[in-house]
Amino acid sequence: MAPVWAAMRRPDSLAPYEQALERIDGPVRRALDVGTGTGAGALEIAKRFQDAEVVGVDVSQAMLEEARRLAPGAQFVQGDASALPFRDAEFDVVAHANMIPFLDETARVLRPGGWTVYAFSAGAETPIYVAPERLRRELERRGFTDCAEITAGRGNAVLARRGEGV
Ligand SMILES: C[S@@+](CC[C@H](N)C(=O)[O-])C[C@H]1O[C@@H](n2cnc3c(N)ncnc32)[C@H](O)[C@@H]1O
């Protein structure tokens, strides 16, 4: 899908992701887009948090080649979301668009108080989808707080914050 993925995206595909980023307050120095595909999410973070270092990770080298072409402001790394190639607590934001959640890894690489986003372009019609009530339950079980559910465009997102003491 890599050569055609970006062209298949609709103009509102990132609406829920953008709305979730909009609600993040506080410093964002380093941010990660997991399952970045052709890098649209990473590009959106870079636009919104202009001083941040933005990293996109994906298992597919072909997707990453497109991402490097389309989003030159971000850094792209090949890796598996179930075993992220990053240190503990190195990100202020860990975001996902249309991506399978690997919550233990997100919790590990996110600093205490950092923010995580799970956005789905077409809500329950999105081929990869996790319902917000399930995400909220699983996030809270891992000590995440401030869970918010967002609807925008055709889709939805969940935003949450890693607990300070976790
Ligand atoms: C549905 S696409 C979404 C791409 C992009 N986030 C977007 O919204 O356009 C899912 C992406 O996740 C990647 N992916 C799937 N499993 C993965 C894993 N275990 N680790 C990292 N990336 C993965 C795929 O290669 C693909 O690029």
CSV table of C-alpha atoms and ligand atoms in Angstrom, one decimal:
chain,number,residue,atom,x,y,z
A,1,MET,CA,0.0,0.0,0.0
A,2,ALA,CA,2.9,2.4,0.6
A,3,PRO,CA,3.1,4.1,-2.9
A,4,VAL,CA,-0.7,4.8,-2.9
A,5,TRP,CA,-1.4,5.2,0.8
A,6,ALA,CA,-1.0,9.0,1.0
A,7,ALA,CA,-3.2,9.5,-2.1
A,8,MET,CA,-6.0,7.4,-0.6
A,9,ARG,CA,-6.2,9.6,2.5
A,10,ARG,CA,-9.2,11.9,2.7
A,11,PRO,CA,-8.9,15.6,3.7
A,12,ASP,CA,-10.5,14.9,7.1
A,13,SER,CA,-8.6,11.7,7.8
A,14,LEU,CA,-6.6,13.4,10.6
A,15,ALA,CA,-9.5,15.5,12.0
A,16,PRO,CA,-9.8,13.5,15.3
A,17,TYR,CA,-6.0,13.3,15.7
A,18,GLU,CA,-5.7,17.1,15.2
A,19,GLN,CA,-8.4,17.8,17.7
A,20,ALA,CA,-6.7,15.6,20.3
A,21,LEU,CA,-3.4,17.4,19.7
A,22,GLU,CA,-5.1,20.7,20.1
A,23,ARG,CA,-6.1,19.8,23.7
A,24,ILE,CA,-2.5,19.1,24.8
A,25,ASP,CA,-1.1,21.8,27.0
A,26,GLY,CA,2.4,21.9,28.5
A,27,PRO,CA,5.8,21.5,26.9
A,28,VAL,CA,6.2,19.1,24.0
A,29,ARG,CA,9.9,18.6,23.3
A,30,ARG,CA,9.9,15.1,21.8
A,31,ALA,CA,6.9,13.4,20.3
A,32,LEU,CA,6.3,10.0,18.6
A,33,ASP,CA,3.8,8.9,16.0
A,34,VAL,CA,3.4,5.1,16.2
A,35,GLY,CA,2.4,3.2,13.0
A,36,THR,CA,3.2,6.4,11.2
A,37,GLY,CA,2.7,4.9,7.7
A,38,THR,CA,3.5,7.7,5.2
A,39,GLY,CA,4.1,10.1,8.1
A,40,ALA,CA,0.9,12.3,8.0
A,41,GLY,CA,0.6,12.2,11.8
A,42,ALA,CA,4.2,13.0,12.4
A,43,LEU,CA,3.9,16.0,10.0
A,44,GLU,CA,0.8,17.2,11.9
A,45,ILE,CA,2.7,17.1,15.2
A,46,ALA,CA,5.6,18.9,13.7
A,47,LYS,CA,3.3,21.7,12.4
A,48,ARG,CA,1.6,22.1,15.7
A,49,PHE,CA,4.6,21.8,18.1
A,50,GLN,CA,7.2,23.6,16.0
A,51,ASP,CA,10.1,23.3,18.6
A,52,ALA,CA,9.5,19.6,19.1
A,53,GLU,CA,11.7,16.7,17.8
A,54,VAL,CA,9.2,14.5,16.0
A,55,VAL,CA,9.8,10.8,15.4
A,56,GLY,CA,7.6,8.4,13.4
A,57,VAL,CA,8.0,4.7,13.8
A,58,ASP,CA,6.6,2.0,11.5
A,59,VAL,CA,7.4,-1.7,10.9
A,60,SER,CA,7.3,-1.2,7.1
A,61,GLN,CA,10.4,0.1,5.4
A,62,ALA,CA,8.3,0.9,2.2
A,63,MET,CA,6.0,3.2,4.3
A,64,LEU,CA,8.9,4.9,5.9
A,65,GLU,CA,10.5,5.7,2.5
A,66,GLU,CA,7.3,7.5,1.5
A,67,ALA,CA,7.2,9.2,4.9
A,68,ARG,CA,10.8,10.6,4.5
A,69,ARG,CA,9.8,12.0,1.2
A,70,LEU,CA,6.4,13.5,2.4
A,71,ALA,CA,7.4,14.7,5.9
A,72,PRO,CA,11.0,15.7,5.8
A,73,GLY,CA,10.8,17.7,9.1
A,74,ALA,CA,10.4,14.5,11.1
A,75,GLN,CA,12.7,11.6,11.8
A,76,PHE,CA,11.6,8.1,10.8
A,77,VAL,CA,12.7,4.9,12.4
A,78,GLN,CA,11.8,1.3,11.6
A,79,GLY,CA,10.5,-0.6,14.6
A,80,ASP,CA,7.8,-2.8,16.0
A,81,ALA,CA,5.2,-1.0,18.2
A,82,SER,CA,5.1,-4.1,20.5
A,83,ALA,CA,8.9,-3.6,21.3
A,84,LEU,CA,9.6,0.1,20.6
A,85,PRO,CA,13.3,0.9,19.9
A,86,PHE,CA,13.2,3.8,22.4
A,87,ARG,CA,14.2,4.4,26.0
A,88,ASP,CA,11.8,4.6,28.9
A,89,ALA,CA,10.0,8.0,29.4
A,90,GLU,CA,11.7,9.6,26.4
A,91,PHE,CA,8.6,11.2,24.8
A,92,ASP,CA,6.2,13.9,25.9
A,93,VAL,CA,3.5,12.7,23.4
A,94,VAL,CA,2.9,9.3,21.9
A,95,ALA,CA,0.2,9.4,19.3
A,96,HIS,CA,-1.5,6.9,17.0
A,97,ALA,CA,-3.7,7.3,14.0
A,98,ASN,CA,-5.5,4.2,12.7
A,99,MET,CA,-3.0,2.0,14.6
A,100,ILE,CA,-3.3,-1.1,16.8
A,101,PRO,CA,-2.6,0.1,20.4
A,102,PHE,CA,0.3,-1.5,22.3
A,103,LEU,CA,-0.5,0.2,25.6
A,104,ASP,CA,2.3,-1.2,27.7
A,105,GLU,CA,4.9,0.0,25.3
A,106,THR,CA,3.2,3.4,25.1
A,107,ALA,CA,3.3,3.7,28.9
A,108,ARG,CA,7.0,2.7,28.9
A,109,VAL,CA,8.2,5.3,26.4
A,110,LEU,CA,6.0,8.1,27.6
A,111,ARG,CA,7.2,10.4,30.5
A,112,PRO,CA,5.0,10.6,33.6
A,113,GLY,CA,2.5,13.4,32.8
A,114,GLY,CA,2.9,12.9,29.1
A,115,TRP,CA,0.0,12.6,26.6
A,116,THR,CA,-1.2,9.8,24.4
A,117,VAL,CA,-3.6,9.9,21.5
A,118,TYR,CA,-5.5,7.1,19.7
A,119,ALA,CA,-7.4,8.4,16.7
A,120,PHE,CA,-9.5,6.6,14.2
A,121,SER,CA,-10.4,8.4,10.9
A,122,ALA,CA,-13.8,6.9,10.4
A,123,GLY,CA,-14.8,5.8,13.9
A,124,ALA,CA,-16.1,2.3,14.1
A,125,GLU,CA,-15.9,2.0,10.3
A,126,THR,CA,-12.1,2.3,10.4
A,127,PRO,CA,-10.5,-1.0,9.5
A,128,ILE,CA,-8.3,-0.8,12.6
A,129,TYR,CA,-10.5,0.4,15.5
A,130,VAL,CA,-10.8,0.1,19.2
A,131,ALA,CA,-13.9,1.5,20.9
A,132,PRO,CA,-13.3,4.4,23.3
A,133,GLU,CA,-14.8,2.7,26.3
A,134,ARG,CA,-12.3,-0.2,25.9
A,135,LEU,CA,-9.4,2.2,25.4
A,136,ARG,CA,-10.4,4.2,28.5
A,137,ARG,CA,-10.7,1.0,30.6
A,138,GLU,CA,-7.3,-0.3,29.5
A,139,LEU,CA,-5.6,3.1,29.9
A,140,GLU,CA,-7.0,3.6,33.4
A,141,ARG,CA,-5.9,0.1,34.4
A,142,ARG,CA,-2.4,1.2,33.5
A,143,GLY,CA,-2.7,4.4,35.6
A,144,PHE,CA,-3.5,6.8,32.8
A,145,THR,CA,-5.6,9.8,33.9
A,146,ASP,CA,-7.6,12.7,32.2
A,147,CYS,CA,-9.1,10.4,29.6
A,148,ALA,CA,-11.1,12.4,27.1
A,149,GLU,CA,-13.2,11.2,24.1
A,150,ILE,CA,-13.2,13.4,21.1
A,151,THR,CA,-15.3,13.2,17.9
A,152,ALA,CA,-14.3,15.1,14.8
A,153,GLY,CA,-14.8,14.7,11.0
A,154,ARG,CA,-16.0,11.2,10.4
A,155,GLY,CA,-14.0,9.8,13.3
A,156,ASN,CA,-13.1,9.8,17.0
A,157,ALA,CA,-10.1,9.9,19.3
A,158,VAL,CA,-9.1,9.2,22.9
A,159,LEU,CA,-6.6,11.4,24.6
A,160,ALA,CA,-5.1,10.5,28.0
A,161,ARG,CA,-2.3,11.4,30.3
A,162,ARG,CA,0.3,9.1,31.9
A,163,GLY,CA,-0.1,9.2,35.7
A,164,GLU,CA,2.6,11.1,37.4
A,165,GLY,CA,3.2,8.4,39.9
A,166,VAL,CA,3.2,5.4,37.5
B,1,LIG,C1,-3.7,1.7,8.8
B,1,LIG,S1,-2.0,2.2,8.7
B,1,LIG,C2,-2.0,3.8,9.4
B,1,LIG,C3,-0.9,4.7,8.9
B,1,LIG,C4,-1.0,6.1,9.4
B,1,LIG,N1,-0.9,6.2,10.8
B,1,LIG,C5,-2.2,6.8,8.9
B,1,LIG,O1,-3.2,7.0,9.6
B,1,LIG,O2,-2.2,7.1,7.7
B,1,LIG,C6,-1.2,1.2,9.9
B,1,LIG,C7,0.3,1.3,9.9
B,1,LIG,O3,0.8,0.6,11.0
B,1,LIG,C8,1.9,-0.1,10.7
B,1,LIG,N2,2.1,-1.2,11.6
B,1,LIG,C9,1.3,-2.3,11.7
B,1,LIG,N3,1.7,-3.1,12.7
B,1,LIG,C10,2.8,-2.4,13.3
B,1,LIG,C11,3.7,-2.7,14.4
B,1,LIG,N4,3.5,-3.8,15.1
B,1,LIG,N5,4.7,-1.8,14.6
B,1,LIG,C12,4.8,-0.7,13.9
B,1,LIG,N6,4.0,-0.4,12.9
B,1,LIG,C13,3.0,-1.2,12.6
B,1,LIG,C14,1.7,-0.5,9.2
B,1,LIG,O4,2.9,-0.8,8.5
B,1,LIG,C15,1.0,0.7,8.7
B,1,LIG,O5,1.9,1.7,8.1
